[in-house]
PDB file of C-alpha atoms in Angstrom:
ATOM      1  CA  MET A1294      34.814 -31.764   7.946  1.00  0.00           C
ATOM      2  CA  SER A1295      31.505 -30.367   6.718  1.00  0.00           C
ATOM      3  CA  ASN A1296      28.582 -32.264   5.323  1.00  0.00           C
ATOM      4  CA  LYS A1297      27.529 -30.690   2.001  1.00  0.00           C
ATOM      5  CA  SER A1298      24.035 -32.132   2.249  1.00  0.00           C
ATOM      6  CA  SER A1299      23.346 -30.698   5.709  1.00  0.00           C
ATOM      7  CA  SER A1300      21.272 -27.569   6.059  1.00  0.00           C
ATOM      8  CA  LEU A1301      19.938 -25.473   8.868  1.00  0.00           C
ATOM      9  CA  LEU A1302      16.535 -25.414   7.220  1.00  0.00           C
ATOM     10  CA  SER A1303      14.470 -28.223   5.798  1.00  0.00           C
ATOM     11  CA  PRO A1304      13.156 -27.927   2.226  1.00  0.00           C
ATOM     12  CA  THR A1305       9.710 -27.142   3.661  1.00  0.00           C
ATOM     13  CA  GLU A1306      11.117 -24.355   5.824  1.00  0.00           C
ATOM     14  CA  ILE A1307      13.048 -22.929   2.870  1.00  0.00           C
ATOM     15  CA  PHE A1308       9.857 -22.903   0.803  1.00  0.00           C
ATOM     16  CA  ASP A1309       7.884 -21.333   3.670  1.00  0.00           C
ATOM     17  CA  ILE A1310      10.392 -18.483   3.842  1.00  0.00           C
ATOM     18  CA  TYR A1311      11.436 -17.973   0.213  1.00  0.00           C
ATOM     19  CA  GLY A1312       8.812 -19.688  -1.920  1.00  0.00           C
ATOM     20  CA  ILE A1313       6.011 -18.087  -3.851  1.00  0.00           C
ATOM     21  CA  PRO A1314       2.855 -18.105  -1.712  1.00  0.00           C
ATOM     22  CA  ILE A1315       0.127 -20.424  -2.950  1.00  0.00           C
ATOM     23  CA  PHE A1316      -3.234 -18.746  -2.502  1.00  0.00           C
ATOM     24  CA  ASN A1317      -6.631 -20.371  -2.431  1.00  0.00           C
ATOM     25  CA  ASP A1318      -9.788 -18.333  -3.093  1.00  0.00           C
ATOM     26  CA  LEU A1319     -10.054 -17.144   0.519  1.00  0.00           C
ATOM     27  CA  ASP A1320      -6.405 -16.083   0.557  1.00  0.00           C
ATOM     28  CA  ARG A1321      -6.841 -14.158  -2.681  1.00  0.00           C
ATOM     29  CA  LYS A1322      -9.851 -12.345  -1.308  1.00  0.00           C
ATOM     30  CA  LYS A1323      -7.932 -11.474   1.866  1.00  0.00           C
ATOM     31  CA  TYR A1324      -4.600 -10.427   0.374  1.00  0.00           C
ATOM     32  CA  TYR A1325      -5.939  -8.676  -2.723  1.00  0.00           C
ATOM     33  CA  THR A1326      -8.497  -6.583  -0.856  1.00  0.00           C
ATOM     34  CA  LEU A1327      -6.978  -3.134  -0.732  1.00  0.00           C
ATOM     35  CA  ASN A1328      -7.308  -0.366   1.819  1.00  0.00           C
ATOM     36  CA  LYS A1329      -7.736   3.248   0.711  1.00  0.00           C
ATOM     37  CA  ALA A1330      -4.008   4.050   0.479  1.00  0.00           C
ATOM     38  CA  GLU A1331      -3.330   0.854  -1.488  1.00  0.00           C
ATOM     39  CA  THR A1332      -6.250   1.581  -3.822  1.00  0.00           C
ATOM     40  CA  ASN A1333      -4.947   5.096  -4.445  1.00  0.00           C
ATOM     41  CA  GLN A1334      -1.511   3.687  -5.225  1.00  0.00           C
ATOM     42  CA  LEU A1335      -3.002   1.148  -7.635  1.00  0.00           C
ATOM     43  CA  LYS A1336      -4.877   3.939  -9.419  1.00  0.00           C
ATOM     44  CA  SER A1337      -1.614   5.845  -9.876  1.00  0.00           C
ATOM     45  CA  TYR A1338      -0.263   3.212 -12.282  1.00  0.00           C
ATOM     46  CA  THR A1339      -1.058   3.893 -15.916  1.00  0.00           C
ATOM     47  CA  ASN A1340       0.762   0.783 -17.133  1.00  0.00           C
ATOM     48  CA  ILE A1341      -1.024  -2.520 -16.487  1.00  0.00           C
ATOM     49  CA  ASN A1342       2.320  -4.333 -16.066  1.00  0.00           C
ATOM     50  CA  ASP A1343       3.252  -1.999 -13.214  1.00  0.00           C
ATOM     51  CA  ALA A1344      -0.194  -2.295 -11.624  1.00  0.00           C
ATOM     52  CA  VAL A1345      -0.190  -6.108 -11.700  1.00  0.00           C
ATOM     53  CA  TYR A1346       3.359  -6.213 -10.356  1.00  0.00           C
ATOM     54  CA  PHE A1347       2.340  -3.865  -7.535  1.00  0.00           C
ATOM     55  CA  LEU A1348      -0.658  -6.033  -6.608  1.00  0.00           C
ATOM     56  CA  VAL A1349       1.271  -9.304  -6.643  1.00  0.00           C
ATOM     57  CA  PHE A1350       4.237  -7.959  -4.714  1.00  0.00           C
ATOM     58  CA  LEU A1351       1.955  -6.285  -2.179  1.00  0.00           C
ATOM     59  CA  ALA A1352       0.042  -9.521  -1.531  1.00  0.00           C
ATOM     60  CA  PHE A1353       3.231 -11.551  -1.307  1.00  0.00           C
ATOM     61  CA  PHE A1354       4.763  -8.978   1.054  1.00  0.00           C
ATOM     62  CA  LYS A1355       1.682  -9.042   3.272  1.00  0.00           C
ATOM     63  CA  THR A1356       2.000 -12.830   3.398  1.00  0.00           C
ATOM     64  CA  LYS A1357       5.738 -13.254   3.971  1.00  0.00           C
ATOM     65  CA  HIS A1358       6.911  -9.798   5.143  1.00  0.00           C
ATOM     66  CA  SER A1359       9.690  -9.964   2.583  1.00  0.00           C
ATOM     67  CA  PHE A1360       9.982  -9.536  -1.157  1.00  0.00           C
ATOM     68  CA  ILE A1361       9.580 -12.851  -2.939  1.00  0.00           C
ATOM     69  CA  GLU A1362      10.929 -12.832  -6.478  1.00  0.00           C
ATOM     70  CA  PHE A1363       8.757 -14.501  -9.090  1.00  0.00           C
ATOM     71  CA  ASP A1364       8.334 -15.073 -12.760  1.00  0.00           C
ATOM     72  CA  TYR A1365       4.936 -14.365 -14.261  1.00  0.00           C
ATOM     73  CA  ARG A1366       4.853 -17.885 -15.704  1.00  0.00           C
ATOM     74  CA  ASP A1367       4.712 -19.158 -12.102  1.00  0.00           C
ATOM     75  CA  ILE A1368       1.729 -17.045 -11.086  1.00  0.00           C
ATOM     76  CA  THR A1369      -0.714 -17.187 -13.985  1.00  0.00           C
ATOM     77  CA  ALA A1370      -3.599 -17.977 -11.611  1.00  0.00           C
ATOM     78  CA  GLU A1371      -2.831 -14.792  -9.663  1.00  0.00           C
ATOM     79  CA  ILE A1372      -2.662 -12.704 -12.814  1.00  0.00           C
ATOM     80  CA  ASP A1373      -5.925 -14.163 -14.093  1.00  0.00           C
ATOM     81  CA  TYR A1374      -7.599 -13.372 -10.767  1.00  0.00           C
ATOM     82  CA  LEU A1375      -6.255  -9.806 -10.730  1.00  0.00           C
ATOM     83  CA  LEU A1376      -7.279  -9.094 -14.307  1.00  0.00           C
ATOM     84  CA  LYS A1377     -10.821 -10.247 -13.573  1.00  0.00           C
ATOM     85  CA  ARG A1378     -11.007  -8.338 -10.286  1.00  0.00           C
ATOM     86  CA  TYR A1379      -9.283  -5.046 -11.020  1.00  0.00           C
ATOM     87  CA  PHE A1380      -9.059  -4.710 -14.779  1.00  0.00           C
ATOM     88  CA  THR A1381     -12.503  -5.658 -16.028  1.00  0.00           C
ATOM     89  CA  ASP A1382     -12.427  -2.817 -18.540  1.00  0.00           C
ATOM     90  CA  VAL A1383      -9.430  -4.314 -20.359  1.00  0.00           C
ATOM     91  CA  LYS A1384     -10.469  -6.024 -23.589  1.00  0.00           C
ATOM     92  CA  SER A1385      -9.514  -9.612 -24.418  1.00  0.00           C
ATOM     93  CA  GLN A1386      -8.093 -10.620 -21.060  1.00  0.00           C
ATOM     94  CA  LYS A1387      -7.208 -14.111 -22.258  1.00  0.00           C
ATOM     95  CA  ASN A1388      -4.611 -12.681 -24.628  1.00  0.00           C
ATOM     96  CA  LEU A1389      -3.466 -10.149 -22.062  1.00  0.00           C
ATOM     97  CA  ILE A1390      -2.055 -12.742 -19.639  1.00  0.00           C
ATOM     98  CA  SER A1391       0.563 -13.788 -22.168  1.00  0.00           C
ATOM     99  CA  HIS A1392       1.546 -10.149 -22.734  1.00  0.00           C
ATOM    100  CA  ILE A1393       2.077  -9.154 -19.098  1.00  0.00           C
ATOM    101  CA  ASN A1394       5.756  -8.421 -18.529  1.00  0.00           C
ATOM    102  CA  LEU A1395       7.827  -7.519 -15.514  1.00  0.00           C
ATOM    103  CA  PRO A1396       8.476  -3.798 -15.171  1.00  0.00           C
ATOM    104  CA  THR A1397      12.009  -2.447 -15.524  1.00  0.00           C
ATOM    105  CA  LYS A1398      14.333  -2.912 -12.531  1.00  0.00           C
ATOM    106  CA  TYR A1399      13.997   0.801 -11.751  1.00  0.00           C
ATOM    107  CA  VAL A1400      10.193   0.614 -11.672  1.00  0.00           C
ATOM    108  CA  GLN A1401      10.343  -2.604  -9.622  1.00  0.00           C
ATOM    109  CA  SER A1402      12.510  -0.824  -7.048  1.00  0.00           C
ATOM    110  CA  ARG A1403      10.103   2.125  -6.863  1.00  0.00           C
ATOM    111  CA  ILE A1404       7.131  -0.216  -6.423  1.00  0.00           C
ATOM    112  CA  LYS A1405       8.904  -2.114  -3.657  1.00  0.00           C
ATOM    113  CA  SER A1406       9.718   1.167  -1.888  1.00  0.00           C
ATOM    114  CA  LYS A1407       6.064   2.192  -2.102  1.00  0.00           C
ATOM    115  CA  ILE A1408       4.968  -1.178  -0.670  1.00  0.00           C
ATOM    116  CA  LEU A1409       7.383  -0.774   2.233  1.00  0.00           C
ATOM    117  CA  ASP A1410       5.929   2.671   2.868  1.00  0.00           C
ATOM    118  CA  LEU A1411       2.324   1.417   2.676  1.00  0.00           C
ATOM    119  CA  CYS A1412       3.090  -1.440   5.078  1.00  0.00           C
ATOM    120  CA  LYS A1413       5.075   0.858   7.411  1.00  0.00           C
ATOM    121  CA  TYR A1414       8.381  -0.920   6.836  1.00  0.00           C
ATOM    122  CA  GLN A1415      11.706   0.533   5.783  1.00  0.00           C
ATOM    123  CA  ARG A1416      14.812  -0.743   4.090  1.00  0.00           C
ATOM    124  CA  PHE A1417      17.730  -1.680   6.313  1.00  0.00           C
ATOM    125  CA  THR A1418      20.383   0.964   5.698  1.00  0.00           C
ATOM    126  CA  GLY A1419      23.348   2.338   7.569  1.00  0.00           C
ATOM    127  CA  SER A1420      21.181   5.043   9.113  1.00  0.00           C
ATOM    128  CA  VAL A1421      18.715   2.433  10.403  1.00  0.00           C
ATOM    129  CA  GLN A1422      21.566   0.351  11.813  1.00  0.00           C
ATOM    130  CA  LYS A1423      22.682   3.263  14.007  1.00  0.00           C
ATOM    131  CA  ILE A1424      19.297   3.503  15.731  1.00  0.00           C
TER     132      ILE A1424
END
């Protein structure tokens, strides 16, 4: 007989593994400071939605070493910080936050692959399993 309320992980442990990281000012400075390769990748995005998604996913990946799914409504402080730090030339930033949208699934997948490459990780595939 199993206990439906039992779990291997506590709610705190589940959040630590799968939850959206909560950054303070020092964390933001640390995780959103880019090296040369990351800066070059950021500059390659012509769409602000893609660039913001890249920055958020990169910081979250650096923090948790996994891809943490999020909704932009849950990370407005991060978006505000990124707009002020990296997109100072964009006019009317206050209105821009409400217009930031997630990229298409295809673009999200490409961004995640680029982050894995930048962080020297790779996806687990059949070819990796054989190693």
